[in-house]
GROMACS .gro file of C-alpha atoms in nm:
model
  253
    1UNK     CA    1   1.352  -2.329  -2.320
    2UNK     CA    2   1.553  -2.133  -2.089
    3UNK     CA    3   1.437  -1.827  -1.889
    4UNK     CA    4   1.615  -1.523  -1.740
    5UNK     CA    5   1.407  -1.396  -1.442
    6UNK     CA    6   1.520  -1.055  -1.368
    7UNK     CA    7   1.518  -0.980  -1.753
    8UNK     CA    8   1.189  -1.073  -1.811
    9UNK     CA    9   1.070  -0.961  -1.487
   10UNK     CA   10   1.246  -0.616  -1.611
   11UNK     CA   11   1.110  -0.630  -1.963
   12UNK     CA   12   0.776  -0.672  -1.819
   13UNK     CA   13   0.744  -0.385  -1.590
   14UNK     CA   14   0.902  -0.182  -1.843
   15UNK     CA   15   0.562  -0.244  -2.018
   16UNK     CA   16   0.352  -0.198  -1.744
   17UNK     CA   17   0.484   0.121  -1.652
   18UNK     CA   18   0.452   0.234  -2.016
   19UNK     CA   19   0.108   0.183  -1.926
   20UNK     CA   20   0.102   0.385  -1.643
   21UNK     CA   21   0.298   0.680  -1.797
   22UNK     CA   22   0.011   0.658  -2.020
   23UNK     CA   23  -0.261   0.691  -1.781
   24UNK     CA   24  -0.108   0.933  -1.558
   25UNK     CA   25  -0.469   1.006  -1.369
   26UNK     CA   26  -0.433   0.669  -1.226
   27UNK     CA   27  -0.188   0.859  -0.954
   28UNK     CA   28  -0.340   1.155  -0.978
   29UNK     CA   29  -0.614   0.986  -0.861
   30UNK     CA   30  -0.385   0.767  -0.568
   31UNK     CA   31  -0.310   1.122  -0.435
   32UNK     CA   32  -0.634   1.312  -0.432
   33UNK     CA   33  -0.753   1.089  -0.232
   34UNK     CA   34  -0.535   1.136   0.095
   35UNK     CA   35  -0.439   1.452   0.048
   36UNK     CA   36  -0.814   1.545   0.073
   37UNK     CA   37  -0.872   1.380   0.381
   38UNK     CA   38  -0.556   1.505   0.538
   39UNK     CA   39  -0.676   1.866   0.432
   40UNK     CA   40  -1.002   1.785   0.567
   41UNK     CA   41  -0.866   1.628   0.905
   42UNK     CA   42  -0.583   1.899   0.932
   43UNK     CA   43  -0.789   2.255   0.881
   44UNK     CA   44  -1.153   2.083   0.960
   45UNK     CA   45  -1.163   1.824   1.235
   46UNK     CA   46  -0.793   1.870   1.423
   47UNK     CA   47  -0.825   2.123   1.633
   48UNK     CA   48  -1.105   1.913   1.786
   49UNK     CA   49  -0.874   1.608   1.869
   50UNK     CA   50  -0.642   1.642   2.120
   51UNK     CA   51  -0.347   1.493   2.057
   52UNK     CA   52  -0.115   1.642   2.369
   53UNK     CA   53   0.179   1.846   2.233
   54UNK     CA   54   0.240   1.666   1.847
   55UNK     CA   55   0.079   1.895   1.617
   56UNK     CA   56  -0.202   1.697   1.432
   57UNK     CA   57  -0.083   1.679   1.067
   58UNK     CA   58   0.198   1.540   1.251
   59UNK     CA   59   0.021   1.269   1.426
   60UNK     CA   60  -0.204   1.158   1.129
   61UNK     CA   61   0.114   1.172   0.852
   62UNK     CA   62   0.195   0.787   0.905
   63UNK     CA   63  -0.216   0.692   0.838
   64UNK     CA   64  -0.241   0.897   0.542
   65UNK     CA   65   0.100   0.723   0.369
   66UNK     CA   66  -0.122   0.396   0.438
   67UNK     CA   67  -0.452   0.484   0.335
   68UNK     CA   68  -0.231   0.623   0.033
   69UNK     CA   69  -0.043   0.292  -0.013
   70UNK     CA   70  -0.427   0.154   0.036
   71UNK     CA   71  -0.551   0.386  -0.280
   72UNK     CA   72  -0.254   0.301  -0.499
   73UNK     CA   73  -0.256  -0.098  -0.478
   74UNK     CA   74  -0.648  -0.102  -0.635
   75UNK     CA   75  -0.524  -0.025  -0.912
   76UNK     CA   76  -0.284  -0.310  -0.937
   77UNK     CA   77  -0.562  -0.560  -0.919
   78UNK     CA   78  -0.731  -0.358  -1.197
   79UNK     CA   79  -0.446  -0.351  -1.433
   80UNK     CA   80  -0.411  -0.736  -1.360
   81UNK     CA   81  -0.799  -0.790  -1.454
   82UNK     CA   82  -0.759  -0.590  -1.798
   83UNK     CA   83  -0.490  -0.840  -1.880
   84UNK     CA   84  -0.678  -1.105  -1.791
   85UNK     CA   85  -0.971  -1.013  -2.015
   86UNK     CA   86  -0.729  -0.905  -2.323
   87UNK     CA   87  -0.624  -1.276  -2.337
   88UNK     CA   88  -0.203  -1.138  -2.310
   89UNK     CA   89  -0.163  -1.376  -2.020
   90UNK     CA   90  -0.198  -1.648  -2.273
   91UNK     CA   91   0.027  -1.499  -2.495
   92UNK     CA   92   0.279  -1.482  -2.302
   93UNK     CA   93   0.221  -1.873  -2.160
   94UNK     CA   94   0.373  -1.945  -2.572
   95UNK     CA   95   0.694  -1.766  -2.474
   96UNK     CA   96   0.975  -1.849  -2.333
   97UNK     CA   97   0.983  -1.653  -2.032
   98UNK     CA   98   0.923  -1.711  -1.613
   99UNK     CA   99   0.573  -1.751  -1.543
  100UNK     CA  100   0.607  -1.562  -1.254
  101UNK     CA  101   0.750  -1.268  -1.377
  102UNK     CA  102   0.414  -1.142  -1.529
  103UNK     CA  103   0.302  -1.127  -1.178
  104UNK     CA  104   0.642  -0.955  -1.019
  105UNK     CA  105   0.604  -0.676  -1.358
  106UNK     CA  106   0.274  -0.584  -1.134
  107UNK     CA  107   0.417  -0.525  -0.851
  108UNK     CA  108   0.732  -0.380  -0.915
  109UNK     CA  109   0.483  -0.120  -1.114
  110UNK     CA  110   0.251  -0.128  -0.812
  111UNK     CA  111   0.571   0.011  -0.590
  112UNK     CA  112   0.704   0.249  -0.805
  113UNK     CA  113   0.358   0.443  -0.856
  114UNK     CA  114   0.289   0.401  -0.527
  115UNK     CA  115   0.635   0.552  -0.418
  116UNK     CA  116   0.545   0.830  -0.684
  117UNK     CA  117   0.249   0.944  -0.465
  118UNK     CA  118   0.433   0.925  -0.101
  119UNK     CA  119   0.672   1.163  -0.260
  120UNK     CA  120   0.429   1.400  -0.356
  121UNK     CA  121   0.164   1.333  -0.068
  122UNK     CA  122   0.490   1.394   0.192
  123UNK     CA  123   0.535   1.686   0.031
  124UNK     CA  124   0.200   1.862   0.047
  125UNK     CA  125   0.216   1.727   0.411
  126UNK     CA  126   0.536   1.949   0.438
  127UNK     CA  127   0.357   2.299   0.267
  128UNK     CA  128   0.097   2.188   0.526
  129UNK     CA  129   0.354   2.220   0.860
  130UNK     CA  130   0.431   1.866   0.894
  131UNK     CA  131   0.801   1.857   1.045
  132UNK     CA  132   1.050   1.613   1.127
  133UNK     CA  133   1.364   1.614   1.328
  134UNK     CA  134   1.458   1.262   1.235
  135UNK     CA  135   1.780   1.148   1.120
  136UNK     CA  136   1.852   0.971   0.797
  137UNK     CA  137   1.823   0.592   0.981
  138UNK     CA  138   1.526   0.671   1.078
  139UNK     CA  139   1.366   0.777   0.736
  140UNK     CA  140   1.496   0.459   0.573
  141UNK     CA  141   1.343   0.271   0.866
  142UNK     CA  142   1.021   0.468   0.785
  143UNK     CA  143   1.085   0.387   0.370
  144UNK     CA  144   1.129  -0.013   0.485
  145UNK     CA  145   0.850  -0.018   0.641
  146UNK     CA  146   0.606   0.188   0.373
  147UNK     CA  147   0.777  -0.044   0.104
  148UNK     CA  148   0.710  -0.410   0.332
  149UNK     CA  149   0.327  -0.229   0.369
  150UNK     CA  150   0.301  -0.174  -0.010
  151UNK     CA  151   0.447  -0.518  -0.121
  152UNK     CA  152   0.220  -0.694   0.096
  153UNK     CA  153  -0.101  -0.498  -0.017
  154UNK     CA  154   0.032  -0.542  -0.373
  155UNK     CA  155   0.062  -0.916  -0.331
  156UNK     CA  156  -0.317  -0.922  -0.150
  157UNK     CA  157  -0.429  -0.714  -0.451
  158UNK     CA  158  -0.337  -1.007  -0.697
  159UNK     CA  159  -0.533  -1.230  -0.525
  160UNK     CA  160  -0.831  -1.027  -0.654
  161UNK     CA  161  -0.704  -0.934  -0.982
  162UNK     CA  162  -0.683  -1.310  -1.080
  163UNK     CA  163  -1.030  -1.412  -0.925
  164UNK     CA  164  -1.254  -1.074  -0.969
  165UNK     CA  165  -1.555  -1.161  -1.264
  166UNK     CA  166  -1.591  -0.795  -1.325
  167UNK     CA  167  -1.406  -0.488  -1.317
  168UNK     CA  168  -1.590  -0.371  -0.989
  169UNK     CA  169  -1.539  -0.623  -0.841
  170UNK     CA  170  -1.098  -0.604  -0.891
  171UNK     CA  171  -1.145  -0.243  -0.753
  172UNK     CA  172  -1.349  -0.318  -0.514
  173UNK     CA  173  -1.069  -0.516  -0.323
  174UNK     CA  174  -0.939  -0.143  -0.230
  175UNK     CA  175  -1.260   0.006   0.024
  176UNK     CA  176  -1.199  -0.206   0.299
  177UNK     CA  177  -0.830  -0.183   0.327
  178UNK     CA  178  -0.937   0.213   0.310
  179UNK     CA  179  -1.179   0.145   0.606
  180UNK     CA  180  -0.883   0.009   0.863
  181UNK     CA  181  -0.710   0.311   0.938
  182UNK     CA  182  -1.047   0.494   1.044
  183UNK     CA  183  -1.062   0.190   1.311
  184UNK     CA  184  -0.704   0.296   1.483
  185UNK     CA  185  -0.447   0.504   1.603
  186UNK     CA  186  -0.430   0.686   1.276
  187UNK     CA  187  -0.659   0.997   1.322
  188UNK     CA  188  -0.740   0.985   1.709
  189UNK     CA  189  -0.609   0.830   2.022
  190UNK     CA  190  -0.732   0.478   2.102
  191UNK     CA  191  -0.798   0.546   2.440
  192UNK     CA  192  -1.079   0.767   2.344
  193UNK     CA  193  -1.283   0.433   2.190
  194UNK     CA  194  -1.515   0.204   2.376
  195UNK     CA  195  -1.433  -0.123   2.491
  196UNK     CA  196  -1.465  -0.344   2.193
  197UNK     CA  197  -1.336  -0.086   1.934
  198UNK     CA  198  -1.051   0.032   2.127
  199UNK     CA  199  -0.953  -0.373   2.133
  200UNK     CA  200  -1.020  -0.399   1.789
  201UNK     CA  201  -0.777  -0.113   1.705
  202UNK     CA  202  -0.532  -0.189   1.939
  203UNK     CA  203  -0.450  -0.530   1.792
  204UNK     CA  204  -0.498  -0.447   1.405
  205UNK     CA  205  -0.212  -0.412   1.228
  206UNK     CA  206  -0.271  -0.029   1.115
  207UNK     CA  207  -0.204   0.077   1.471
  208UNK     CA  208   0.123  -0.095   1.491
  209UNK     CA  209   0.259   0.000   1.192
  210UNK     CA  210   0.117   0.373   1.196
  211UNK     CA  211   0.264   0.403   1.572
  212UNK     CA  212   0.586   0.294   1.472
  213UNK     CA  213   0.620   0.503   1.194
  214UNK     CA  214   0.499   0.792   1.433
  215UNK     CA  215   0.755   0.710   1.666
  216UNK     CA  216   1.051   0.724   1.416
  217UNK     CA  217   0.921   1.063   1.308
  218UNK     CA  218   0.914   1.193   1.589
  219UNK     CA  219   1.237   1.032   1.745
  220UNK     CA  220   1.097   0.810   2.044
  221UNK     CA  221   1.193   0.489   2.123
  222UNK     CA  222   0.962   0.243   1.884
  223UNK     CA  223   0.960  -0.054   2.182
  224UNK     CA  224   0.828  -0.398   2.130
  225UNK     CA  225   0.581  -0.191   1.862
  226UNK     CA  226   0.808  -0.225   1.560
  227UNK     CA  227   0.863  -0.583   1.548
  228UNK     CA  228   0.456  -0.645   1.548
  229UNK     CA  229   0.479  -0.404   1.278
  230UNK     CA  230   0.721  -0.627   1.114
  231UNK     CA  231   0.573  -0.932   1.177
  232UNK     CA  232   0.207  -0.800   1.045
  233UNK     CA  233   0.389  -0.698   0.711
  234UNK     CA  234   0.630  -0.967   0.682
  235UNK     CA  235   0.320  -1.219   0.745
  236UNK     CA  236   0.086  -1.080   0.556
  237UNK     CA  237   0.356  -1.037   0.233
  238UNK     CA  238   0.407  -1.403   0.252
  239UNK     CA  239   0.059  -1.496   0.318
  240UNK     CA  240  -0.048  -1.323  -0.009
  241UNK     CA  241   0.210  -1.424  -0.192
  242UNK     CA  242   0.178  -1.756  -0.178
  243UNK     CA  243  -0.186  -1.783  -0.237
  244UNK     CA  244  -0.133  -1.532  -0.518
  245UNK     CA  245   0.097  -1.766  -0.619
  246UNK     CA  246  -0.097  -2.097  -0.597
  247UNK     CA  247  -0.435  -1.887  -0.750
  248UNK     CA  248  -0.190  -1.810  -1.083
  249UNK     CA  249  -0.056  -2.151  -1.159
  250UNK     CA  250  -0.360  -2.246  -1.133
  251UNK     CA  251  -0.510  -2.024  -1.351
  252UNK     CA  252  -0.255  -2.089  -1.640
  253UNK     CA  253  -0.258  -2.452  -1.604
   0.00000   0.00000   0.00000
């Protein structure tokens, strides 16, 4: 039997999506969730945190796309659970398509929501006085670095969709990857932390990639930051994927 990646791969994620479409509270839900704590941060706690001249929806713009990114992939381990327990996996094991492309339908879904709600939550951000005088380059180098972010978190999330023994326990992969951008540069200065903490979110990946992203927006030089940005989502994309990998073959054998 002969297989045709990309057409099953796009077959698949047509289906998936279909799903989604379906279930549009799924990114309702993805974007409720940031855009309430960047109302909450912006009109409630910013004018507390001093964040020299950048104007604070400003500054905490690059966490929210993350914790949004964070929100979004959850669901991807979900979805993958539900097909789990509906037996289609083995369905599809009697046809005569790549075995991996079940997997790639997930994510390709996972980063097309998830692109769905940085639209809209950058948009709220914009009715909410974010601004930006950055160039074109500099948004695509902001969009390559959201999409390496959300492929790797996708890829984590399988891992969890193809092990989780309950539902909670597939969305459950979500709260700590929520939890990291509270522990950074994302909603106040580092060097207000103690010791340990500030170490902690100094060398986490959130900070690098959030200060990059900051950086670009803002249109300062990004330094030695954006290639430890690069190397946390390059490393963690191919870290995932190939135990996601390993975890599925196993799981069909």
């Amino acid at each position: 039997m002969t297989t045709n990646f990309l057409g099953d791969a796009g077959a698949l994620t047509v289906r998936t999506l279909r799903h989604v479409t379906r279930s549009p509270d799924t990114i309702i839900t993805t974007v409720i969730t940031p855009v309430a704590m960047m109302l909450m941060f912006v009109y409630v706690f910013g004018g507390a945190i001093d964040t020299g001249s950048t104007r604070y929806v400003n500054y905490m713009l690059p966490g929210i796309l993350l914790i949004t990114v964070a929100s979004g992939v959850a669901y991807t381990a979900f979805r993958l659970f539900m097909d789990l327990q509906t037996g289609i996996f083995e369905r599809f094991q009697s046809m005569p398509i790549a075995r991996s492309s079940v997997l790639w339908a997930h994510v390709v879904t996972s980063l097309v929501a998830n692109l769905i709600a940085l639209v809209v939550v950058t948009g709220i951000a914009l009715l909410m006085g974010f601004r930006s005088g950055a160039g074109l380059l500099n948004w695509l180098a902001v969009a390559g670095i959201v999409v390496l972010f959300t492929l790797a978190l996708t890829w984590l999330a399988v891992i969890p969709g193809l092990t989780a023994s309950s539902v909670e326990g597939a969305g459950a992969f979500g709260y700590p990857l929520l939890f990291l951008p509270f522990v950074s540069s994302a909603f106040v200065p580092t060097q207000t932390m103690p010791g340990p903490v500030r170490w902690f979110a100094e060398n986490q990946p959130v900070t690098s990639i959030v200060d990059t992203i900051r950086n670009l927006f803002a249109q300062q030089p990004v330094g030695h930051g954006v290639w430890t940005a690069l190397a946390w989502c390059i490393g963690l994309l191919v870290v995932a994927y190939v135990l996601a990998m390993v975890i599925y073959r196993r799981k069909i054998a």
